[in-house]
Amino acid sequence: KLVGHMQEKQRGCVNGGMYIVKSFQESVVIECQITKREIEVPMEFLRKSLRLAFALTQASCQGSTIQGLVRVYTKHPRFTRKHLFVCSSRATHSGLLEIV
């Protein structure tokens, strides 16, 4: 799974959008998890504009609804209640929220 990391919509991908890699050759075919549309993008676009989705930061998840388990690590010395609120509000159900 990948997440869009760009300032504006590019090649049919949006910032914060979630994508699944379907094939990986000279170019990469990804599928948008919302529209289920397949998009072919060059390797350079993949490198610059998409990131692995398993480790989102608190800042990058703002405004997103995360499907599946949301695990929040609270061990950082600057972690505050505000961070906890933002991170925990990304989950779709309390059973999918894990605070470590």
JSON list of N, CA, C and O in Angstrom, two decimals, residues 7 24 26-27 53 66 68 70 81-82 90 96 99:
[
{"chain": "A", "resi": 7, "resn": "GLN", "atom": "N", "xyz": [1.71, 18.06, -3.65]},
{"chain": "A", "resi": 7, "resn": "GLN", "atom": "CA", "xyz": [1.03, 19.33, -3.40]},
{"chain": "A", "resi": 7, "resn": "GLN", "atom": "C", "xyz": [-0.33, 19.41, -4.10]},
{"chain": "A", "resi": 7, "resn": "GLN", "atom": "O", "xyz": [-1.27, 19.97, -3.56]},
{"chain": "A", "resi": 24, "resn": "PHE", "atom": "N", "xyz": [4.59, -4.16, -11.48]},
{"chain": "A", "resi": 24, "resn": "PHE", "atom": "CA", "xyz": [5.83, -3.43, -11.28]},
{"chain": "A", "resi": 24, "resn": "PHE", "atom": "C", "xyz": [6.80, -3.81, -12.38]},
{"chain": "A", "resi": 24, "resn": "PHE", "atom": "O", "xyz": [7.46, -4.83, -12.31]},
{"chain": "A", "resi": 26, "resn": "GLU", "atom": "N", "xyz": [8.69, -1.58, -16.12]},
{"chain": "A", "resi": 26, "resn": "GLU", "atom": "CA", "xyz": [9.30, -0.29, -16.46]},
{"chain": "A", "resi": 26, "resn": "GLU", "atom": "C", "xyz": [8.50, 0.85, -15.87]},
{"chain": "A", "resi": 26, "resn": "GLU", "atom": "O", "xyz": [9.02, 1.83, -15.38]},
{"chain": "A", "resi": 27, "resn": "SER", "atom": "N", "xyz": [7.18, 0.72, -15.95]},
{"chain": "A", "resi": 27, "resn": "SER", "atom": "CA", "xyz": [6.28, 1.65, -15.27]},
{"chain": "A", "resi": 27, "resn": "SER", "atom": "C", "xyz": [5.50, 0.83, -14.25]},
{"chain": "A", "resi": 27, "resn": "SER", "atom": "O", "xyz": [5.54, -0.39, -14.25]},
{"chain": "A", "resi": 53, "resn": "ALA", "atom": "N", "xyz": [2.53, 3.32, 3.07]},
{"chain": "A", "resi": 53, "resn": "ALA", "atom": "CA", "xyz": [1.41, 3.75, 3.90]},
{"chain": "A", "resi": 53, "resn": "ALA", "atom": "C", "xyz": [1.40, 3.14, 5.30]},
{"chain": "A", "resi": 53, "resn": "ALA", "atom": "O", "xyz": [0.57, 3.50, 6.11]},
{"chain": "A", "resi": 66, "resn": "ILE", "atom": "N", "xyz": [-8.57, 6.50, 8.07]},
{"chain": "A", "resi": 66, "resn": "ILE", "atom": "CA", "xyz": [-7.72, 5.36, 7.80]},
{"chain": "A", "resi": 66, "resn": "ILE", "atom": "C", "xyz": [-8.52, 4.08, 7.99]},
{"chain": "A", "resi": 66, "resn": "ILE", "atom": "O", "xyz": [-9.07, 3.84, 9.08]},
{"chain": "A", "resi": 68, "resn": "GLY", "atom": "N", "xyz": [-8.88, 0.17, 8.51]},
{"chain": "A", "resi": 68, "resn": "GLY", "atom": "CA", "xyz": [-8.07, -0.84, 9.17]},
{"chain": "A", "resi": 68, "resn": "GLY", "atom": "C", "xyz": [-7.51, -0.33, 10.48]},
{"chain": "A", "resi": 68, "resn": "GLY", "atom": "O", "xyz": [-7.95, 0.68, 11.03]},
{"chain": "A", "resi": 70, "resn": "VAL", "atom": "N", "xyz": [-5.42, 1.38, 13.34]},
{"chain": "A", "resi": 70, "resn": "VAL", "atom": "CA", "xyz": [-4.64, 2.60, 13.57]},
{"chain": "A", "resi": 70, "resn": "VAL", "atom": "C", "xyz": [-3.89, 2.38, 14.88]},
{"chain": "A", "resi": 70, "resn": "VAL", "atom": "O", "xyz": [-4.49, 2.26, 15.93]},
{"chain": "A", "resi": 81, "resn": "ARG", "atom": "N", "xyz": [-1.66, 15.53, 24.20]},
{"chain": "A", "resi": 81, "resn": "ARG", "atom": "CA", "xyz": [-3.06, 15.13, 24.06]},
{"chain": "A", "resi": 81, "resn": "ARG", "atom": "C", "xyz": [-3.62, 15.54, 22.70]},
{"chain": "A", "resi": 81, "resn": "ARG", "atom": "O", "xyz": [-4.46, 14.85, 22.13]},
{"chain": "A", "resi": 82, "resn": "LYS", "atom": "N", "xyz": [-3.16, 16.65, 22.16]},
{"chain": "A", "resi": 82, "resn": "LYS", "atom": "CA", "xyz": [-3.59, 17.09, 20.83]},
{"chain": "A", "resi": 82, "resn": "LYS", "atom": "C", "xyz": [-3.21, 16.05, 19.79]},
{"chain": "A", "resi": 82, "resn": "LYS", "atom": "O", "xyz": [-4.02, 15.69, 18.92]},
{"chain": "A", "resi": 90, "resn": "ARG", "atom": "N", "xyz": [-8.65, 9.35, 13.48]},
{"chain": "A", "resi": 90, "resn": "ARG", "atom": "CA", "xyz": [-8.48, 8.81, 12.13]},
{"chain": "A", "resi": 90, "resn": "ARG", "atom": "C", "xyz": [-9.12, 7.43, 12.00]},
{"chain": "A", "resi": 90, "resn": "ARG", "atom": "O", "xyz": [-9.43, 6.99, 10.90]},
{"chain": "A", "resi": 96, "resn": "LEU", "atom": "N", "xyz": [-10.63, -0.63, 16.19]},
{"chain": "A", "resi": 96, "resn": "LEU", "atom": "CA", "xyz": [-9.51, -0.56, 15.26]},
{"chain": "A", "resi": 96, "resn": "LEU", "atom": "C", "xyz": [-8.46, 0.45, 15.69]},
{"chain": "A", "resi": 96, "resn": "LEU", "atom": "O", "xyz": [-7.61, 0.85, 14.91]},
{"chain": "A", "resi": 99, "resn": "ILE", "atom": "N", "xyz": [-3.42, 1.95, 21.12]},
{"chain": "A", "resi": 99, "resn": "ILE", "atom": "CA", "xyz": [-2.51, 2.97, 21.65]},
{"chain": "A", "resi": 99, "resn": "ILE", "atom": "C", "xyz": [-1.41, 2.28, 22.41]},
{"chain": "A", "resi": 99, "resn": "ILE", "atom": "O", "xyz": [-1.65, 1.52, 23.34]}
]
